[in-house]
Coordinates of C-alpha atoms in Angstrom, one line a residue:
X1 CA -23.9 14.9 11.0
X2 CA -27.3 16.0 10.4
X3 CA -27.7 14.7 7.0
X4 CA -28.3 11.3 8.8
X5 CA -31.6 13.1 10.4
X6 CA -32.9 15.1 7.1
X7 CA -33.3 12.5 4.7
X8 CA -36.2 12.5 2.8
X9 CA -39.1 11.1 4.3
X10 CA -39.3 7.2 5.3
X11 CA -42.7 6.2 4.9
X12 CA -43.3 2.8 3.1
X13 CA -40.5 1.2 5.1
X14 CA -41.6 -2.0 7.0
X15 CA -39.1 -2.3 9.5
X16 CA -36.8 0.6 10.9
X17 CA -33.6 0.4 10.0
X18 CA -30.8 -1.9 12.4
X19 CA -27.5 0.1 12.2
X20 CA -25.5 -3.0 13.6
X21 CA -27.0 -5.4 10.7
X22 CA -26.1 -3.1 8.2
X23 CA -22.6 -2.3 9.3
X24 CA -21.7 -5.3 9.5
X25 CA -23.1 -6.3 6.2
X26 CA -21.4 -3.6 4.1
X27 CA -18.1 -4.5 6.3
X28 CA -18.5 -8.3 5.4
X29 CA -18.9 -7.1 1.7
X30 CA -16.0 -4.6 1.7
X31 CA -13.8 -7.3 3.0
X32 CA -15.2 -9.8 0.5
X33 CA -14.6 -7.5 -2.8
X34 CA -10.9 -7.0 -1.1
X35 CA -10.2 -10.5 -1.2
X36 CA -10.0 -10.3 -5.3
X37 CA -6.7 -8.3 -4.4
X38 CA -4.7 -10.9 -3.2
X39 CA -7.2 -14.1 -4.6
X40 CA -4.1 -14.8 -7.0
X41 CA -1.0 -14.0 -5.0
X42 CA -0.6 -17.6 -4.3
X43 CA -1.0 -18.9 -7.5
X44 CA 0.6 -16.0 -9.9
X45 CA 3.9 -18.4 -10.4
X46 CA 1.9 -21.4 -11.6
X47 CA -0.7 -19.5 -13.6
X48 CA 1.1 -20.1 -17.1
X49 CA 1.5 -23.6 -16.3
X50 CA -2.4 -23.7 -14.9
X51 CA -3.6 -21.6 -18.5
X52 CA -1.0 -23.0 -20.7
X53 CA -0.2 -19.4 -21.6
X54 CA 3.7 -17.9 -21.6
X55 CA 4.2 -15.6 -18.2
X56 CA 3.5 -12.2 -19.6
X57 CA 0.0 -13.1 -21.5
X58 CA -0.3 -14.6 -17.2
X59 CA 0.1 -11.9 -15.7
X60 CA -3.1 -10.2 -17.3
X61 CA -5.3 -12.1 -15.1
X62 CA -3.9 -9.5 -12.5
X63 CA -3.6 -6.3 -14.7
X64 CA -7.4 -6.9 -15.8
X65 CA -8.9 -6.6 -12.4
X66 CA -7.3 -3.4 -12.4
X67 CA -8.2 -2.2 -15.4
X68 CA -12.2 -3.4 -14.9
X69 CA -11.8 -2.0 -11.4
X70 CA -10.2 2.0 -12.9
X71 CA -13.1 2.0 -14.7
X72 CA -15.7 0.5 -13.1
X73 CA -15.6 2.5 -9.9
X74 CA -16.3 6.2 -10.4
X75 CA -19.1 4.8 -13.3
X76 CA -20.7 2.7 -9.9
X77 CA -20.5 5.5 -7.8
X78 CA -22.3 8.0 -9.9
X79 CA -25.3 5.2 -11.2
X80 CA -25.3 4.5 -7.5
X81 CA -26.3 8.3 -6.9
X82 CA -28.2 8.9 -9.5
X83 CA -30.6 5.5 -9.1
X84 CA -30.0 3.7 -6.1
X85 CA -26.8 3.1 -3.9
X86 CA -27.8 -0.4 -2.3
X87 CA -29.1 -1.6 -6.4
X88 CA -25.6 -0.8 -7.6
X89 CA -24.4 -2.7 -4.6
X90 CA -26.4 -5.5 -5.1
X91 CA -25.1 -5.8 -8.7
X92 CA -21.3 -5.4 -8.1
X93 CA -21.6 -8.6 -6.0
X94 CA -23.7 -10.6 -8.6
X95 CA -20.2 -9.2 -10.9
X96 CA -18.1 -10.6 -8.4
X97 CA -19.9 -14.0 -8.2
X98 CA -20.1 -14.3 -11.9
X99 CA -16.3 -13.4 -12.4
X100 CA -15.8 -15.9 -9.7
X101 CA -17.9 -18.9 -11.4
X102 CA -16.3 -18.3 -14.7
X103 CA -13.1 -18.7 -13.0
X104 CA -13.4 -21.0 -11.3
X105 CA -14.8 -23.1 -14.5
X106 CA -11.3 -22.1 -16.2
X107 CA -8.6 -23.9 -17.6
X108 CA -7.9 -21.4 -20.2
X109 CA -6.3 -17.8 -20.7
X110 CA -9.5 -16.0 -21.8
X111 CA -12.0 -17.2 -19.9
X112 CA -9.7 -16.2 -17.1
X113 CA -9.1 -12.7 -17.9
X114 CA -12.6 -12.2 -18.7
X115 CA -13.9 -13.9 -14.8
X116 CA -10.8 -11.3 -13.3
X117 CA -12.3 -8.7 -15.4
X118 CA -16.0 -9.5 -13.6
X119 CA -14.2 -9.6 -10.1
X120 CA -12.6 -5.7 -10.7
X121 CA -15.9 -4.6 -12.1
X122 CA -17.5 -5.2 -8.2
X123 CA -14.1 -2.6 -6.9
X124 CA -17.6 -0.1 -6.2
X125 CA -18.7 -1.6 -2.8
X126 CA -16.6 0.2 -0.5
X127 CA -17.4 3.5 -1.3
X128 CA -21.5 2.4 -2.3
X129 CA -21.4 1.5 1.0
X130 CA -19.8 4.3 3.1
X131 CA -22.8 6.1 0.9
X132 CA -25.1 4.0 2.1
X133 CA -24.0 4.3 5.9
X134 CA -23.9 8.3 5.1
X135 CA -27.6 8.0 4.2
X136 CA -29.0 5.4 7.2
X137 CA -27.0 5.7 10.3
X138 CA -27.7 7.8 13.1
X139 CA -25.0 10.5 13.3
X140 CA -23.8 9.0 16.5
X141 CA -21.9 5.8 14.2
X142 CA -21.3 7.4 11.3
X143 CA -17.8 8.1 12.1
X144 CA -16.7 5.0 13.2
X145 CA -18.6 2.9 10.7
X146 CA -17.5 5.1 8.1
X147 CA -14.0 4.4 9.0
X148 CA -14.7 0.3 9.4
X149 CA -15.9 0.4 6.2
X150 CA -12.8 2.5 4.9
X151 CA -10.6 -0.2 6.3
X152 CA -12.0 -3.0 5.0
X153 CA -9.7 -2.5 1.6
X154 CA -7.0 -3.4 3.7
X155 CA -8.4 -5.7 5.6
X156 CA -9.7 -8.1 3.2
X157 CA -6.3 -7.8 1.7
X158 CA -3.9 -9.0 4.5
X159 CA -6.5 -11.6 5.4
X160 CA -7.1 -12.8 1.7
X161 CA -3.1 -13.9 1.7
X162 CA -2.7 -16.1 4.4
X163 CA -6.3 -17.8 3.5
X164 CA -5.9 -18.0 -0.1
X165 CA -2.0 -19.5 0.8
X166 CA -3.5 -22.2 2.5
X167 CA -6.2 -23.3 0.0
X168 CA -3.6 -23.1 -2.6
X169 CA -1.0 -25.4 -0.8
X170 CA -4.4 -28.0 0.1
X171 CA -6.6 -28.0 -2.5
X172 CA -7.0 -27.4 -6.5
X173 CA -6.4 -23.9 -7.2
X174 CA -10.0 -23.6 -8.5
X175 CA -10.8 -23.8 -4.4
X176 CA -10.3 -20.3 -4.9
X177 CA -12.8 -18.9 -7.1
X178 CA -15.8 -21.1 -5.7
X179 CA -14.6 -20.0 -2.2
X180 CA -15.0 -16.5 -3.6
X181 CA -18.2 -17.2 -5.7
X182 CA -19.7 -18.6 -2.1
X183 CA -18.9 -15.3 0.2
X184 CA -20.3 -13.0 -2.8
X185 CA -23.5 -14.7 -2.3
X186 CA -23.7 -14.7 1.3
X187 CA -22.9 -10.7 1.1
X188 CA -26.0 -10.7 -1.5
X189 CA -27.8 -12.3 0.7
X190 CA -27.2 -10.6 3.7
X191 CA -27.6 -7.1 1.6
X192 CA -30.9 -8.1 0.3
X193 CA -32.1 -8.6 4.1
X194 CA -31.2 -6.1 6.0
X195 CA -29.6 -3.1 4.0
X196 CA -32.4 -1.0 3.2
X197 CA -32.2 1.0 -0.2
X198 CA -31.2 4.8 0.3
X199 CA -33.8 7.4 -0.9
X200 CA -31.4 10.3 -1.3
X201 CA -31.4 9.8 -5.1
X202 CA -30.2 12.9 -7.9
X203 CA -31.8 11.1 -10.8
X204 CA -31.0 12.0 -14.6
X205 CA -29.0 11.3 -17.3
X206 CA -26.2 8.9 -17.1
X207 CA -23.4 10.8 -19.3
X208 CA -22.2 8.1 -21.6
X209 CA -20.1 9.9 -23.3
X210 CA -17.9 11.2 -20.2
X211 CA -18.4 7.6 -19.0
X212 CA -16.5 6.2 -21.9
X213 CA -13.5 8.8 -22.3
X214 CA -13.2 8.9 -18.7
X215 CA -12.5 4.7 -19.3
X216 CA -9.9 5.1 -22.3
X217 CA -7.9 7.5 -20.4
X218 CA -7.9 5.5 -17.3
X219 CA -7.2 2.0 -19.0
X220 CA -4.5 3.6 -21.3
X221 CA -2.5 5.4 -18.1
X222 CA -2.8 2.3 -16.3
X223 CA -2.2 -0.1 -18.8
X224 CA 0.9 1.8 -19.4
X225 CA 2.1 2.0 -15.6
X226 CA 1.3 -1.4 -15.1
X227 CA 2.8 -3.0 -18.5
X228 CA 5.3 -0.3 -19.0
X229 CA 8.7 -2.5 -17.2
X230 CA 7.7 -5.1 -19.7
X231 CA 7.3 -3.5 -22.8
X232 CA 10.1 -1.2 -22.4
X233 CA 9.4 2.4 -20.6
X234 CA 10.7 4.0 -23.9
X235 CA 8.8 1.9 -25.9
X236 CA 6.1 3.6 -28.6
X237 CA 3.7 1.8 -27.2
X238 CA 4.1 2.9 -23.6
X239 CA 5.0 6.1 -24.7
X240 CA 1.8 6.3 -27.1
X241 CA -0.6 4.9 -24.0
X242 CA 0.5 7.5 -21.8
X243 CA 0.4 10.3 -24.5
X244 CA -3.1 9.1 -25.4
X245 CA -4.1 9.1 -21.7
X246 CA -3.4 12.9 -21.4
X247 CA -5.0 13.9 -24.5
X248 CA -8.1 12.3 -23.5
X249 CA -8.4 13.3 -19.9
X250 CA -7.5 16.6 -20.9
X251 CA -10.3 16.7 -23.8
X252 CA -12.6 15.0 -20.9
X253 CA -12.1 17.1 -19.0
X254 CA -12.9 20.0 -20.9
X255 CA -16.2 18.1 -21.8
X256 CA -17.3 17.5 -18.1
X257 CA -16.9 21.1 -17.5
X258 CA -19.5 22.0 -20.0
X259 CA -22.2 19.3 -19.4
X260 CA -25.1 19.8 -17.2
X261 CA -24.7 16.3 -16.0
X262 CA -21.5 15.2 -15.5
X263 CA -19.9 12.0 -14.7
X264 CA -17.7 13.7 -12.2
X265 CA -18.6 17.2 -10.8
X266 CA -15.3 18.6 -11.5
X267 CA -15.7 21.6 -9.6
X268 CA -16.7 19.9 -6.3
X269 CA -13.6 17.9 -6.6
X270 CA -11.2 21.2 -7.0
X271 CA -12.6 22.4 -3.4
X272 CA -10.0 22.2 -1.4
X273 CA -11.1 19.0 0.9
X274 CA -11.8 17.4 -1.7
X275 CA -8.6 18.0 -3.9
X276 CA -6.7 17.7 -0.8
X277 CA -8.1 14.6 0.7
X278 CA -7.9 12.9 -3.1
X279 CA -4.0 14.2 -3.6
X280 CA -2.9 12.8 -0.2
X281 CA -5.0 9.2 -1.4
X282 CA -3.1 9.0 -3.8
X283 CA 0.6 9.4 -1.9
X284 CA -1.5 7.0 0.7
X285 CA -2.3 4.1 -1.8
X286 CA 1.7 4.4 -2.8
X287 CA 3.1 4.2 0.7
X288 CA 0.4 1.3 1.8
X289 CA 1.5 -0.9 -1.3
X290 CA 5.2 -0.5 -1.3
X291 CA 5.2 -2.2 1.8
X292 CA 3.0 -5.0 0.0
X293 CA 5.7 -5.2 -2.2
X294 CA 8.6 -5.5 -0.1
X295 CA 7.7 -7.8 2.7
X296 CA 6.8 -11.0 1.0
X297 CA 9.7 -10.5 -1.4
X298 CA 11.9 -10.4 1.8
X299 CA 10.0 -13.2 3.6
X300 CA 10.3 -15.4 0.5
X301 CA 14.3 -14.5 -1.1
X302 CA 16.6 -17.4 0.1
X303 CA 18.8 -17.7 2.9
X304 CA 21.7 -17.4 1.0
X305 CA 20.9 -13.7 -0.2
X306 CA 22.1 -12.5 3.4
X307 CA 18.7 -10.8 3.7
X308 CA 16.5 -13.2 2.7
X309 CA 14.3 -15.0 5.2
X310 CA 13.2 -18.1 3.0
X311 CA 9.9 -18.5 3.9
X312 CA 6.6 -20.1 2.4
X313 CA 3.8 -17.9 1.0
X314 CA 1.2 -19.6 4.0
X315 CA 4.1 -17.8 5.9
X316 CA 3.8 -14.4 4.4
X317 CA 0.0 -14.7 4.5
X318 CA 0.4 -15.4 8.4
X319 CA 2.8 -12.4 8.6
X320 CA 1.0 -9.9 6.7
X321 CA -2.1 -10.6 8.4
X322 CA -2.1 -8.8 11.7
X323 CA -2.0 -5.8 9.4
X324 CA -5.4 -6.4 8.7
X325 CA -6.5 -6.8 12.7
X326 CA -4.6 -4.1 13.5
X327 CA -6.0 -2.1 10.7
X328 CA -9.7 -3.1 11.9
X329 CA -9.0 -2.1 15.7
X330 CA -7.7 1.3 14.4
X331 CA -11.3 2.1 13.0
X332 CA -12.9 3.4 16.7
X333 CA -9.5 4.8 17.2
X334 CA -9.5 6.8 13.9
X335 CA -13.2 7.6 14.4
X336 CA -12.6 9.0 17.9
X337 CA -9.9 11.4 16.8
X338 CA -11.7 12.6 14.2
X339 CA -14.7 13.4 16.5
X340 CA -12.6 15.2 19.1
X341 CA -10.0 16.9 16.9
X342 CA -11.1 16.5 13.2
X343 CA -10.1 13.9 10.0
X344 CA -7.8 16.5 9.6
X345 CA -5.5 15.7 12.2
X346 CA -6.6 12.0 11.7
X347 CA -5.0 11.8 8.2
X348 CA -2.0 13.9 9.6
X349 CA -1.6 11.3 12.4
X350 CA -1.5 8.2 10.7
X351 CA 0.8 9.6 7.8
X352 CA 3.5 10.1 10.5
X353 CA 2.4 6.8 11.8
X354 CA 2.9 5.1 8.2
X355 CA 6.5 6.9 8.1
X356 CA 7.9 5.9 11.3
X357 CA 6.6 2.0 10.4
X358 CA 9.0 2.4 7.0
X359 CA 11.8 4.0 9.2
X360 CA 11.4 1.2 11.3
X361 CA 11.8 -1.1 8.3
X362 CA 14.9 0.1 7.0
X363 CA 16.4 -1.1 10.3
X364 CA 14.4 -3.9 11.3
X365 CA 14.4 -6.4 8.6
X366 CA 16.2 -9.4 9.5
X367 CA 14.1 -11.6 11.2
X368 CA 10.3 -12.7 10.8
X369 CA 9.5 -10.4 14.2
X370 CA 10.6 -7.5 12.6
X371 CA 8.4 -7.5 9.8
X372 CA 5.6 -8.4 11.9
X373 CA 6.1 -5.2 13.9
X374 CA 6.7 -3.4 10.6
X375 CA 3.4 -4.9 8.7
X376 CA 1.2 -4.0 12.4
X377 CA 2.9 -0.2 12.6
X378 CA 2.2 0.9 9.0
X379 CA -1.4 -0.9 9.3
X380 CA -2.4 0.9 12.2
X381 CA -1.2 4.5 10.8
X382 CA -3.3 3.2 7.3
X383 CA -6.4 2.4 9.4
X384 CA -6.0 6.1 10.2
X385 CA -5.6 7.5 7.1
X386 CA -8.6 5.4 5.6
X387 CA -10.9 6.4 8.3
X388 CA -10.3 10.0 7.8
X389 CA -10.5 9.8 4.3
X390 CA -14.5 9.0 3.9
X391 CA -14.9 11.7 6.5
X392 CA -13.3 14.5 4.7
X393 CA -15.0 13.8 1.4
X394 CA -18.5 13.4 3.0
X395 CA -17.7 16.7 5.0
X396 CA -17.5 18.6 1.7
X397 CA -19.9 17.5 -0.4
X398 CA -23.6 17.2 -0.4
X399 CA -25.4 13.2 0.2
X400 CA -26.5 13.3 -3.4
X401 CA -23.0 12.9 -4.7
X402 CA -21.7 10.6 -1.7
X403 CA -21.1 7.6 -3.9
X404 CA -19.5 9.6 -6.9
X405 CA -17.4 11.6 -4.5
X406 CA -16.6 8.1 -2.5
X407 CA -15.8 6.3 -5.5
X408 CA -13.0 8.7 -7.0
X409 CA -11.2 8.9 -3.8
X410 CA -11.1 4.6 -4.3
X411 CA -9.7 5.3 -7.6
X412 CA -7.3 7.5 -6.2
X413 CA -5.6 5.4 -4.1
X414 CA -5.7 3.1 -6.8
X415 CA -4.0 4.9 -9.1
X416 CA -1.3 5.4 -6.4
X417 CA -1.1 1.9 -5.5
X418 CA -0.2 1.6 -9.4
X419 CA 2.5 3.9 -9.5
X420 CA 3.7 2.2 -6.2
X421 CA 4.2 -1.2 -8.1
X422 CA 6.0 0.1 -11.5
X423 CA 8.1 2.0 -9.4
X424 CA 9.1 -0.4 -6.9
X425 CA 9.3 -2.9 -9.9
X426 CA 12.4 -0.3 -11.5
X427 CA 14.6 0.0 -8.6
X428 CA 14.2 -4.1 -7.5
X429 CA 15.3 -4.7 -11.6
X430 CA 17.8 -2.3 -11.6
X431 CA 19.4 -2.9 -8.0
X432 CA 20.1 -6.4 -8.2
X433 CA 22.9 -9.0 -6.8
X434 CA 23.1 -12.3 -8.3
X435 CA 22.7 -15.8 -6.8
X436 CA 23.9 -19.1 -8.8
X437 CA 23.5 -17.4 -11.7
X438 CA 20.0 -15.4 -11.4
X439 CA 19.4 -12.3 -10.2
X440 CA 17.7 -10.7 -7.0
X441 CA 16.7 -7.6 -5.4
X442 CA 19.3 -6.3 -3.1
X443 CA 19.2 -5.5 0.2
X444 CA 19.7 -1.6 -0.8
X445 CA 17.3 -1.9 -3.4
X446 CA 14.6 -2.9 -0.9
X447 CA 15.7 -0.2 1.8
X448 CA 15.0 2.4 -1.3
X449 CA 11.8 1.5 -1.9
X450 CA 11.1 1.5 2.1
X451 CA 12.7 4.9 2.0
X452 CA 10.2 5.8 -0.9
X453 CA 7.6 4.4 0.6
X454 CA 8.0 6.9 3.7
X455 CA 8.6 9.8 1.4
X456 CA 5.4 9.0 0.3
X457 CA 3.8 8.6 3.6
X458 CA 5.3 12.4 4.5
X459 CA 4.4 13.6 0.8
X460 CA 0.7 12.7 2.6
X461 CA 1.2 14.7 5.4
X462 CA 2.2 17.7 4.1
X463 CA -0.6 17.7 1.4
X464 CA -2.7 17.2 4.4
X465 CA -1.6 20.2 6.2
X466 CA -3.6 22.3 3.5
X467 CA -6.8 21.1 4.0
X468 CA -9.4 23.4 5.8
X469 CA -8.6 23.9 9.5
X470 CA -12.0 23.3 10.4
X471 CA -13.8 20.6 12.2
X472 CA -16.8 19.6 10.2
X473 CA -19.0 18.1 13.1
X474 CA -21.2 17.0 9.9
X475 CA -21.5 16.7 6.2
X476 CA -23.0 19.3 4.7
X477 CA -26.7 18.8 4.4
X478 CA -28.2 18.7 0.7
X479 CA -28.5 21.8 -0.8
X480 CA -31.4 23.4 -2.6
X481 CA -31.2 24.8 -6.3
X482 CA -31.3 28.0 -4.3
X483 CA -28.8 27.1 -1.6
X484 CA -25.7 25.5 -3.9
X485 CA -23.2 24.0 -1.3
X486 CA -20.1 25.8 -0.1
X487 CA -16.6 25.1 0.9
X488 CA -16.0 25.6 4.4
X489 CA -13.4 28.4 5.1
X490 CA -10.2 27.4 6.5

């Protein structure tokens, strides 16, 4: 991975850079910005009695960190290019402490929504961070740092739970924020003393205008997967959000073809890696949440149901969270494979991995073992997937669009963890049993979504068996005006 050697010229720095300090830096702050994914799992039931709001005006204090996040993340990635990967870093966690002091100061729907809006606009700091590593590490670590880094989504998610379960049942549910608002600035801290700022800049103009149709489209297909069970999927409004969304990626689309300097480089993204890599994110991010979904809902349903487990959210949190270990150890694992046989294969492997773990799941759900297993088998074939994923986007494109590139493979696999919860929402509303009167999920309508949820997983695999046969040893170096980059040939 040459790139790591041919960066433009150091001098000026006062202290070489320590490639230990700043992995575990940018690891500390991926896992810290992943926390805001399951902050307000705990809480989510007592919300409208904590805001004095109705359930469904609630639940925006969740759909607002994804919007902010959509949004936010490929804008991040490309300021991060343009002016300064570790700057953009630097403010996404002052975003995440302010969203966390504002709520953590509420008592009110607004000032909630607008905090959870603050804490999605800091999404950016996994992939400024892979960037970053890109840029300073020696090529030796990139891989497995790369894929640490990668991880770190899930990570900070399956520990958040079981953390944020027990300062919910022990404290005031502000705890949470301030407890948030506190690791945000000891990842400032920490980036401001030892991760230097990247000099592999492209400079010019911001495009505004692709900036801002690229965030209508987004919010509006989001807004619709997300709110679509509520308001009806027939609904004009639903229907109207999603017809709105493909006019205006379409016309955006059109317009980032024609400017000189895009938002997103549309053509880098239709190489094949990159189109590849970014199509089997998003089947990823569906298979990786379904199991999100289903788990706790299992772990929690009564005894009564048959199937349910009746168990404590601090429960879930504890059983979900060896996902997250696992999911860590995986990284040198991932890293490894890639370096002997390419992130090819690596992607390949833990899609088959993420399969077999919802296989396992159709069988093995009736006692708090099982889903243990379950949780650690499709976390260790994620912690694959993730680590590849970084190293098939940096193989294809140049270091001055690491960030961008980084950032829309994020927002790919959060689009697909979207579609993963309105789906999973349908079948557990429409296959129901009912229990004194109210009605739960079935049994069957959990072993569909599992069964989805490895369709998904193999949906991956096969859209990973196009990309280039190749083993890119390293990312391709920066190219000249004279020298555009290529795609490697299959």
């Amino acid at each position: 991975m040459s790139d790591a050697l041919t960066r433009p010229a150091e001098a000026g720095r006062s202290a070489p850079v320590r490639p230990g300090a700043v992995v575990a830096v940018l690891a500390l702050s991926g896992i810290t910005v992943s926390l805001m994914q399951t902050l307000v799992i705990p809480i989510v039931p007592e919300l409208p009695k904590y805001l004095n709001a109705s359930p469904s005006n609630a639940a925006w204090a969740v759909t607002a960190t994804l919007l902010a996040a959509a949004v936010a993340t490929p804008m991040a990635g490309r300021i991060g290019d343009m002016f300064g990967k570790r700057l953009m870093l630097l403010i996404s966690l002052v975003l995440l402490v302010a969203g966390s002091v504002v709520c953590a100061l509420s008592d009110a729907l607004v000032p909630m929504i607008v905090g959870r809006a603050l804490q999605g606009l800091a999404s950016a700091v996994v992939p400024l961070g892979i960037s970053i590593m890109r840029d300073e590490l020696p090529p030796e670590k990139l891989a497995g740092s790369t894929a640490l880094m990668s991880a770190s989504l899930g990570v900070g998610g399956a520990l958040g739970l079981p953390a944020a379960a027990f300062l919910a049942d022990h404290f005031d549910w502000h705890v949470l924020f301030w407890t948030s608002a506190a690791l945000g600035v000891v990842a400032f801290a920490l980036v401001m003393m030892l991760v230097p700022e990247s000099r592999v800049r492209t400079g010019g103009r911001f495009d505004a205008v692709g900036s801002a149709g690229l965030a209508v489209g987004l919010v509006s297909l989001l807004l619709a997967v997300s709110k679509g069970a509520d308001w009806g999927w027939a609904s004009g409004t639903t229907l109207g959000l999603f017809a709105l969304a493909v006019v205006v990626l379409l016309a955006w689309g059109v317009f980032e073809l024609r400017t000189a300097q895009p938002l997103v480089d549309l053509r880098t993204t239709a190489r094949r890696q990159v189109l590849f890599t970014n199509l089997a994110s998003i089947a990823f991010g569906f298979s990786m949440f379904a199991m999100s979904l289903v788990l706790p809902q299992l772990l929690q349903l009564p005894t009564q149901t048959g199937y349910g487990l009746g168990k404590s959210m601090l429960t879930v949190g504890l059983v979900m969270a060896p996902q997250g270990l696992v999911m860590m150890a995986m990284a040198p694992v991932s890293a490894a494979i890639t370096k002997a046989r390419g992130p090819k294969i690596t992607l390949m492997i833990g899609a088959v991995i993420v399969a077999a773990g919802y296989g396992l799941n159709i069988v093995l759900m009736s006692e708090v073992w099982h889903l243990v297993l379950v949780s650690c088998v499709i976390g260790a074939g994620v912690g694959f997937a993730y680590g590849a994923m970084p190293a098939l986007i940096m193989g294809a494109v140049s270091p001055s669009e690491t960030a961008a590139a980084n950032s829309l493979n994020t927002l790919m696999r959060s689009i697909g963890t979207s579609v993963a919860s309105a789906v999973a929402g349908v079948i557990l509303a429409q296959m129901t049993i009912n229990l004194d009167g109210h009605a739960l999920p079935s049994e069957n309508g959990f072993k569909v979504v599992m069964a989805i949820g490895a369709g998904a997983a193999v949906l991956a695999f096969i859209l990973a068996s196009f990309l280039p046969r190749h083993r890119p040893s390293a990312p391709s170096p920066e190219p000249t005006a004279a020298e555009p980059s290529t795609e490697a040939v299959a």
